Coordinates of C-alpha atoms in Angstrom, one line a residue:
M16 CA 19.4 -106.5 -123.9
D17 CA 17.7 -103.1 -124.1
R18 CA 16.1 -101.5 -121.2
L19 CA 12.6 -102.2 -122.2
D20 CA 13.4 -105.9 -122.4
S21 CA 15.0 -105.8 -118.9
M22 CA 11.8 -104.0 -117.7
R23 CA 9.7 -107.0 -119.3
I24 CA 11.9 -109.5 -117.5
F25 CA 11.8 -107.7 -114.1
V26 CA 8.0 -107.5 -114.4
A27 CA 7.7 -111.1 -115.3
V28 CA 9.9 -112.1 -112.1
A29 CA 7.6 -110.1 -109.9
D30 CA 4.5 -111.5 -111.4
E31 CA 5.5 -115.1 -111.1
G32 CA 7.3 -114.8 -107.9
G33 CA 10.6 -116.4 -109.1
F34 CA 13.3 -116.4 -111.7
A35 CA 12.5 -120.1 -112.9
P36 CA 8.7 -119.5 -113.6
A37 CA 9.4 -116.0 -115.3
A38 CA 11.9 -117.7 -117.6
R39 CA 9.3 -120.3 -118.6
R40 CA 6.9 -117.6 -119.2
L41 CA 9.2 -115.6 -121.3
A42 CA 10.9 -118.8 -123.1
L43 CA 14.3 -117.8 -121.7
S44 CA 16.8 -119.5 -119.7
P45 CA 16.9 -119.0 -115.8
P46 CA 20.5 -117.7 -115.9
A47 CA 19.5 -115.1 -118.5
V48 CA 16.6 -113.9 -116.5
T49 CA 18.8 -113.8 -113.5
R50 CA 21.6 -111.6 -115.4
A51 CA 18.9 -109.3 -116.6
V52 CA 17.6 -108.5 -113.1
A53 CA 21.1 -108.2 -111.8
A54 CA 22.1 -105.8 -114.5
V55 CA 19.1 -103.7 -114.0
E56 CA 20.0 -103.6 -110.1
E57 CA 23.6 -102.7 -110.9
R58 CA 22.5 -99.9 -113.4
I59 CA 20.1 -98.2 -111.0
G60 CA 22.2 -98.8 -107.9
A61 CA 19.5 -100.4 -105.8
R62 CA 18.4 -103.9 -104.8
L63 CA 15.0 -104.6 -106.3
L64 CA 14.4 -108.1 -105.0
H65 CA 14.9 -110.0 -101.8
R66 CA 16.1 -113.5 -102.8
T67 CA 15.8 -116.7 -100.9
T68 CA 15.8 -120.3 -101.6
R69 CA 12.1 -120.5 -101.9
V70 CA 10.8 -117.1 -102.8
V71 CA 11.6 -113.8 -104.4
R72 CA 10.0 -110.7 -102.8
L73 CA 10.1 -107.2 -104.0
T74 CA 12.1 -104.4 -101.8
E75 CA 10.6 -101.1 -101.3
A76 CA 12.6 -99.7 -104.3
G77 CA 11.4 -102.8 -106.2
T78 CA 7.8 -102.1 -105.5
R79 CA 8.2 -98.5 -106.8
F80 CA 10.2 -99.6 -109.7
L81 CA 7.5 -102.2 -110.7
E82 CA 4.8 -99.7 -110.7
D83 CA 7.0 -97.4 -113.0
C84 CA 7.8 -100.3 -115.2
R85 CA 4.2 -101.2 -115.7
R86 CA 3.2 -97.7 -116.6
I87 CA 6.2 -97.3 -119.0
L88 CA 5.5 -100.6 -120.8
A89 CA 1.8 -99.9 -121.1
E90 CA 2.6 -96.5 -122.7
V91 CA 5.1 -97.9 -125.0
E92 CA 2.5 -100.5 -126.3
E93 CA -0.1 -97.8 -126.5
A94 CA 2.1 -95.6 -128.6
E95 CA 3.0 -98.4 -130.9
A96 CA -0.7 -99.4 -131.2
A97 CA -1.5 -95.8 -132.0
A98 CA 1.1 -95.4 -134.6
A99 CA -0.2 -98.6 -136.2
G100 CA -3.5 -97.0 -136.4
L101 CA -5.0 -99.7 -134.0
H102 CA -5.6 -97.3 -131.1
A103 CA -9.4 -97.5 -131.7
E104 CA -9.3 -101.4 -131.1
P105 CA -8.4 -102.1 -127.6
R106 CA -6.1 -105.1 -127.3
G107 CA -3.9 -107.0 -125.0
P108 CA -4.2 -108.1 -121.4
V109 CA -6.1 -106.4 -118.7
A110 CA -6.8 -107.7 -115.2
V111 CA -9.9 -107.0 -113.1
T112 CA -10.6 -107.8 -109.3
A113 CA -13.8 -108.1 -107.4
P114 CA -15.3 -109.5 -104.2
I115 CA -16.1 -113.2 -104.6
L116 CA -19.8 -113.4 -104.7
F117 CA -20.2 -110.0 -106.2
G118 CA -17.9 -111.1 -108.9
R119 CA -19.4 -114.5 -109.5
L120 CA -23.1 -112.8 -109.6
H121 CA -22.7 -109.5 -111.3
V122 CA -19.2 -108.9 -112.8
A123 CA -18.7 -112.3 -114.6
P124 CA -21.8 -112.0 -116.6
V125 CA -20.7 -108.6 -117.7
L126 CA -17.3 -109.9 -118.6
F127 CA -18.9 -112.7 -120.8
D128 CA -19.7 -110.1 -123.2
V129 CA -16.0 -108.7 -123.6
A130 CA -14.9 -111.3 -126.1
G131 CA -17.7 -110.4 -128.5
R132 CA -17.2 -106.7 -128.4
H133 CA -13.3 -106.6 -128.1
P134 CA -12.0 -109.8 -129.5
Q135 CA -8.3 -108.5 -129.0
L136 CA -8.7 -108.2 -125.2
V137 CA -7.5 -110.8 -122.8
V138 CA -9.1 -110.4 -119.5
R139 CA -7.8 -112.0 -116.3
C140 CA -10.1 -112.1 -113.3
L141 CA -9.4 -112.3 -109.6
F142 CA -12.2 -112.8 -107.4
V143 CA -11.3 -112.4 -103.7
D144 CA -12.8 -110.9 -100.5
R145 CA -10.0 -108.5 -99.6
I146 CA -8.5 -105.3 -100.9
V147 CA -6.2 -105.9 -103.9
H148 CA -3.4 -103.3 -104.3
L149 CA -3.8 -102.6 -108.0
A150 CA 0.0 -101.4 -108.8
E151 CA 1.6 -103.9 -106.4
E152 CA -0.4 -106.9 -107.6
G153 CA -0.5 -106.2 -111.3
Y154 CA -4.2 -105.4 -111.6
D155 CA -5.7 -102.6 -113.7
V156 CA -9.3 -102.4 -112.6
A157 CA -11.1 -103.2 -109.2
V158 CA -14.9 -103.3 -108.4
R159 CA -15.3 -102.2 -104.8
I160 CA -18.3 -101.9 -102.6
A161 CA -17.3 -99.1 -100.2
E162 CA -17.0 -95.3 -99.8
L163 CA -13.4 -94.8 -101.1
P164 CA -10.9 -92.8 -99.3
D165 CA -8.9 -90.1 -101.2
S166 CA -6.4 -92.6 -102.6
G167 CA -5.5 -91.2 -106.0
L168 CA -7.5 -93.9 -107.8
S169 CA -10.0 -92.7 -110.4
A170 CA -13.5 -94.0 -109.6
V171 CA -16.7 -94.5 -111.6
R172 CA -19.9 -95.0 -109.6
V173 CA -22.2 -97.8 -111.0
G174 CA -24.6 -98.3 -108.3
T175 CA -25.3 -98.9 -104.6
V176 CA -26.5 -101.7 -102.2
R177 CA -28.1 -101.8 -98.9
R178 CA -27.2 -103.6 -95.8
I179 CA -30.6 -105.4 -95.1
V180 CA -31.9 -107.8 -92.6
C181 CA -34.1 -110.6 -93.9
A182 CA -35.8 -113.8 -93.0
S183 CA -38.2 -116.4 -94.6
P184 CA -42.0 -115.7 -94.6
A185 CA -42.4 -119.1 -92.7
Y186 CA -39.9 -118.0 -90.0
L187 CA -41.7 -114.7 -89.4
A188 CA -45.0 -116.2 -89.3
A189 CA -43.8 -118.5 -86.6
H190 CA -41.8 -116.1 -84.6
G191 CA -43.3 -112.7 -85.5
T192 CA -41.8 -109.6 -87.5
P193 CA -39.4 -107.4 -85.7
R194 CA -40.6 -103.9 -85.6
S195 CA -37.4 -102.3 -84.0
P196 CA -34.0 -103.4 -83.3
A197 CA -34.9 -104.0 -79.8
D198 CA -37.2 -106.8 -80.9
L199 CA -34.4 -108.7 -82.3
A200 CA -33.4 -110.0 -78.7
Q201 CA -36.1 -112.4 -79.1
H202 CA -35.1 -113.7 -82.4
E203 CA -32.5 -116.2 -83.9
A204 CA -29.8 -114.8 -86.0
I205 CA -27.5 -116.2 -88.7
P206 CA -24.5 -113.8 -88.8
F207 CA -21.5 -114.5 -91.1
S208 CA -18.0 -113.7 -89.9
R209 CA -14.5 -114.4 -91.3
G210 CA -12.9 -114.2 -88.0
P211 CA -13.3 -116.1 -84.6
S212 CA -16.0 -113.6 -83.1
T213 CA -19.1 -111.8 -84.6
R214 CA -20.1 -108.2 -84.4
D215 CA -23.3 -106.9 -82.9
W216 CA -25.8 -105.4 -85.4
V217 CA -25.7 -101.7 -85.5
F218 CA -28.7 -99.9 -86.8
H219 CA -29.4 -96.3 -87.8
H220 CA -32.3 -94.2 -86.9
G221 CA -33.0 -92.2 -90.1
G222 CA -30.0 -93.8 -91.8
R223 CA -31.8 -94.4 -95.2
T224 CA -32.5 -90.8 -95.6
G225 CA -28.7 -90.0 -95.2
A226 CA -29.7 -88.0 -91.9
V227 CA -28.8 -90.4 -89.1
S228 CA -30.1 -89.1 -85.8
R229 CA -28.7 -92.0 -83.7
T230 CA -27.5 -95.6 -83.9
E231 CA -28.8 -98.7 -81.8
T232 CA -27.0 -102.0 -81.2
A233 CA -28.9 -105.2 -81.2
E234 CA -27.8 -108.7 -80.0
P235 CA -30.0 -111.4 -81.3
R236 CA -29.6 -114.9 -80.1
T237 CA -27.1 -116.8 -82.2
R238 CA -26.5 -120.6 -82.6
L239 CA -25.2 -120.7 -86.1
I240 CA -22.2 -118.7 -87.3
V241 CA -21.1 -119.0 -90.9
N242 CA -18.2 -117.4 -92.9
Q243 CA -19.9 -116.6 -96.3
A244 CA -23.0 -114.6 -97.0
D245 CA -24.5 -117.2 -99.5
V246 CA -24.5 -119.7 -96.7
A247 CA -26.2 -117.4 -94.4
V248 CA -28.9 -116.5 -97.1
A249 CA -29.4 -120.3 -97.5
A250 CA -29.9 -120.7 -93.7
A251 CA -32.4 -117.9 -93.7
V252 CA -34.3 -119.5 -96.6
A253 CA -34.4 -122.7 -94.6
G254 CA -36.1 -120.8 -91.8
R255 CA -33.2 -120.9 -89.3
G256 CA -33.6 -117.2 -88.4
L257 CA -32.8 -113.7 -89.6
T258 CA -29.6 -112.7 -91.4
R259 CA -27.9 -109.4 -92.3
V260 CA -26.4 -109.2 -95.7
L261 CA -25.8 -106.7 -98.6
S262 CA -28.9 -106.4 -100.6
Y263 CA -27.4 -108.1 -103.8
Q264 CA -26.5 -111.1 -101.8
A265 CA -30.2 -112.0 -101.3
A266 CA -31.7 -110.2 -104.2
A267 CA -32.8 -113.5 -106.0
E268 CA -34.3 -115.0 -102.9
I269 CA -36.2 -111.7 -102.3
R270 CA -37.5 -111.6 -105.8
A271 CA -38.5 -115.2 -105.6
G272 CA -40.5 -114.6 -102.3
R273 CA -38.3 -116.9 -100.3
L274 CA -37.0 -114.0 -98.2
K275 CA -38.7 -110.9 -96.8
V276 CA -36.7 -107.6 -95.8
V277 CA -37.5 -106.3 -92.3
L278 CA -36.5 -103.2 -90.3
E279 CA -36.0 -101.2 -93.4
E280 CA -36.5 -97.9 -91.8
F281 CA -33.4 -98.7 -89.6
E282 CA -30.9 -99.5 -92.5
P283 CA -27.9 -97.4 -92.8
P284 CA -27.3 -95.2 -95.9
P285 CA -26.7 -97.1 -99.0
I286 CA -23.2 -98.3 -99.9
P287 CA -21.8 -97.2 -103.3
I288 CA -20.4 -99.7 -105.8
Q289 CA -17.4 -98.2 -107.7
V290 CA -15.1 -99.2 -110.5
V291 CA -11.7 -98.0 -109.8
H292 CA -8.4 -97.7 -111.9
Q293 CA -5.1 -96.0 -111.4
E294 CA -4.3 -94.0 -114.6
G295 CA -7.2 -91.6 -114.8
R296 CA -7.4 -89.6 -118.2
R297 CA -4.1 -91.4 -119.3
A298 CA -5.6 -94.8 -119.1
S299 CA -4.9 -97.3 -121.9
A300 CA -7.5 -98.1 -124.5
R301 CA -7.8 -101.5 -122.9
V302 CA -8.4 -100.2 -119.3
R303 CA -10.9 -97.6 -120.6
A304 CA -12.6 -100.4 -122.6
L305 CA -13.1 -102.7 -119.5
V306 CA -14.1 -99.6 -117.3
D307 CA -16.8 -98.7 -119.9
I308 CA -18.2 -102.3 -120.2
L309 CA -18.3 -102.6 -116.5
A310 CA -19.9 -99.3 -115.8
E311 CA -22.5 -100.0 -118.7
G312 CA -23.3 -103.6 -117.5
L313 CA -23.4 -102.7 -113.7
R314 CA -25.6 -99.6 -114.0
A315 CA -28.1 -101.7 -115.9
D316 CA -28.4 -104.4 -113.2
P317 CA -31.7 -103.7 -111.2
A318 CA -30.2 -105.5 -108.2
L319 CA -27.5 -102.7 -107.9
R320 CA -30.0 -99.8 -107.6
G321 CA -30.1 -99.9 -103.9

């Protein structure tokens, strides 16, 4: 078995989390897969996997080797495609991740167009509300709503969103419209939190201009706490109080007049939306194609213009 085949087997074991599922994926016997990985470990002189009866986990050396294997295999496939005259047509698997609600509302509709434009691409999606480590988890592209640290990832900015406070017109008519963060002490709030506690709402004087002069903390009354933004939006539409969400999460209800934004002058600066990937200028044709499609589609979305 040559080294590339061994690399492919190792990547399959890491992706599938075990020798037996990797064997099924590759149509090999489990002993053949086990022997191939053992041969790689013997050749390089390092343990790549922690093995137990239930799970297979990467060692530190295995994590680094996995990233290198993915890069080498992608470069080999790219070189073969170029030599065959197929470089202009992206092909093969490409994996993308995004936050759950954002992925459902904004990323998925863009990806629906991929099959028509690039029929040789196979796109795998993971919509999850956590940071996915691209190299370690086998993903090529991520859509992130955040200022990005200097992480070595290549980033394409495609839009912005705001952190807004909104309520239904009926609620505001009955309880009044808050004019400053201090007024929220007299209002009901519907926060969403994925932990056991909620955070106070922090506002920025001059925040939307980018010149924040000071911050102010508000503590509205809370009788309903939810763990998903779309549930908080639905509760606000039902007149249960004010909620604070990202602008894209309430955009449809605002356009329909079912919610109204308040305290706009106290919003923090807009948050960038960025499409990130690892390879930079050396990105494969399939990664470049997916990044281009996402950038084009998301930039055209009016809900993502802050």
